[in-house]
Amino acid sequence: MLSCKEVSELVSESLDRRLTLRQKLNLWMHLAMCKLCTRFRKDIVYLDSQTRTLIHEAPGVMMDPKVELSSEAKTRIARKLTERN
Ligand SMILES: [Zn+2]
């Protein structure tokens, strides 16, 4: 069975490309038994749909150079990226 880490990667990939039948079966078998990954999938699908809606409704916002992350947010993201490696 897939690990939760593998499932989180597959869930992310599924937003950008079609999974193979085998990947889908493995994913759904894990999701049927793991509440955390089911919750993660629900959250990431929601975030993806909201982002796509924002890009569609206000494309300029995503490209506006005046819209910028706070330095705290940048530090937080950099820390998370470092933790992953
Ligand atoms: Zn899991």
mmCIF file of N, CA, C and O and ligand atoms in Angstrom, residues 1-5 7 30-31 33-38, ligand 1:
data_model
loop_
_atom_site.group_PDB
_atom_site.id
_atom_site.type_symbol
_atom_site.label_atom_id
_atom_site.label_comp_id
_atom_site.label_asym_id
_atom_site.label_seq_id
_atom_site.Cartn_x
_atom_site.Cartn_y
_atom_site.Cartn_z
ATOM 1 N N MET A 1 0.851 -1.199 0.000
ATOM 2 C CA MET A 1 0.000 0.000 0.000
ATOM 3 C C MET A 1 0.884 1.245 0.000
ATOM 4 O O MET A 1 1.971 1.233 0.553
ATOM 5 N N LEU A 2 0.373 2.304 -0.604
ATOM 6 C CA LEU A 2 1.130 3.556 -0.670
ATOM 7 C C LEU A 2 1.256 4.181 0.711
ATOM 8 O O LEU A 2 0.372 4.027 1.560
ATOM 9 N N SER A 3 2.357 4.903 0.939
ATOM 10 C CA SER A 3 2.514 5.658 2.182
ATOM 11 C C SER A 3 1.730 6.970 2.060
ATOM 12 O O SER A 3 1.343 7.387 0.948
ATOM 13 N N CYS A 4 1.515 7.613 3.186
ATOM 14 C CA CYS A 4 0.804 8.898 3.164
ATOM 15 C C CYS A 4 1.585 9.934 2.335
ATOM 16 O O CYS A 4 0.993 10.749 1.642
ATOM 17 N N LYS A 5 2.919 9.864 2.401
ATOM 18 C CA LYS A 5 3.742 10.797 1.625
ATOM 19 C C LYS A 5 3.528 10.573 0.122
ATOM 20 O O LYS A 5 3.352 11.526 -0.643
ATOM 21 N N VAL A 7 0.941 9.253 -1.262
ATOM 22 C CA VAL A 7 -0.429 9.661 -1.594
ATOM 23 C C VAL A 7 -0.516 11.173 -1.745
ATOM 24 O O VAL A 7 -1.143 11.674 -2.685
ATOM 25 N N HIS A 30 -5.961 3.673 -0.585
ATOM 26 C CA HIS A 30 -5.396 4.347 0.584
ATOM 27 C C HIS A 30 -6.418 5.324 1.166
ATOM 28 O O HIS A 30 -6.624 5.353 2.380
ATOM 29 N N LEU A 31 -7.060 6.090 0.295
ATOM 30 C CA LEU A 31 -8.018 7.100 0.774
ATOM 31 C C LEU A 31 -9.193 6.448 1.513
ATOM 32 O O LEU A 31 -9.741 7.039 2.446
ATOM 33 N N MET A 33 -9.026 4.163 3.528
ATOM 34 C CA MET A 33 -8.620 3.758 4.879
ATOM 35 C C MET A 33 -7.955 4.870 5.686
ATOM 36 O O MET A 33 -7.690 4.680 6.864
ATOM 37 N N CYS A 34 -7.641 5.997 5.066
ATOM 38 C CA CYS A 34 -6.850 7.018 5.758
ATOM 39 C C CYS A 34 -7.599 8.357 5.767
ATOM 40 O O CYS A 34 -7.723 9.017 4.741
ATOM 41 N N LYS A 35 -8.062 8.729 6.953
ATOM 42 C CA LYS A 35 -8.819 9.980 7.073
ATOM 43 C C LYS A 35 -7.951 11.209 6.839
ATOM 44 O O LYS A 35 -8.412 12.208 6.303
ATOM 45 N N LEU A 36 -6.674 11.140 7.263
ATOM 46 C CA LEU A 36 -5.788 12.301 7.100
ATOM 47 C C LEU A 36 -5.572 12.632 5.624
ATOM 48 O O LEU A 36 -5.635 13.788 5.209
ATOM 49 N N CYS A 37 -5.311 11.603 4.821
ATOM 50 C CA CYS A 37 -5.086 11.841 3.394
ATOM 51 C C CYS A 37 -6.377 12.265 2.699
ATOM 52 O O CYS A 37 -6.344 13.074 1.768
ATOM 53 N N THR A 38 -7.499 11.721 3.154
ATOM 54 C CA THR A 38 -8.789 12.132 2.584
ATOM 55 C C THR A 38 -9.013 13.619 2.848
ATOM 56 O O THR A 38 -9.432 14.369 1.969
HETATM 57 ZN ZN ZN B 1 -2.653 8.477 4.415
#
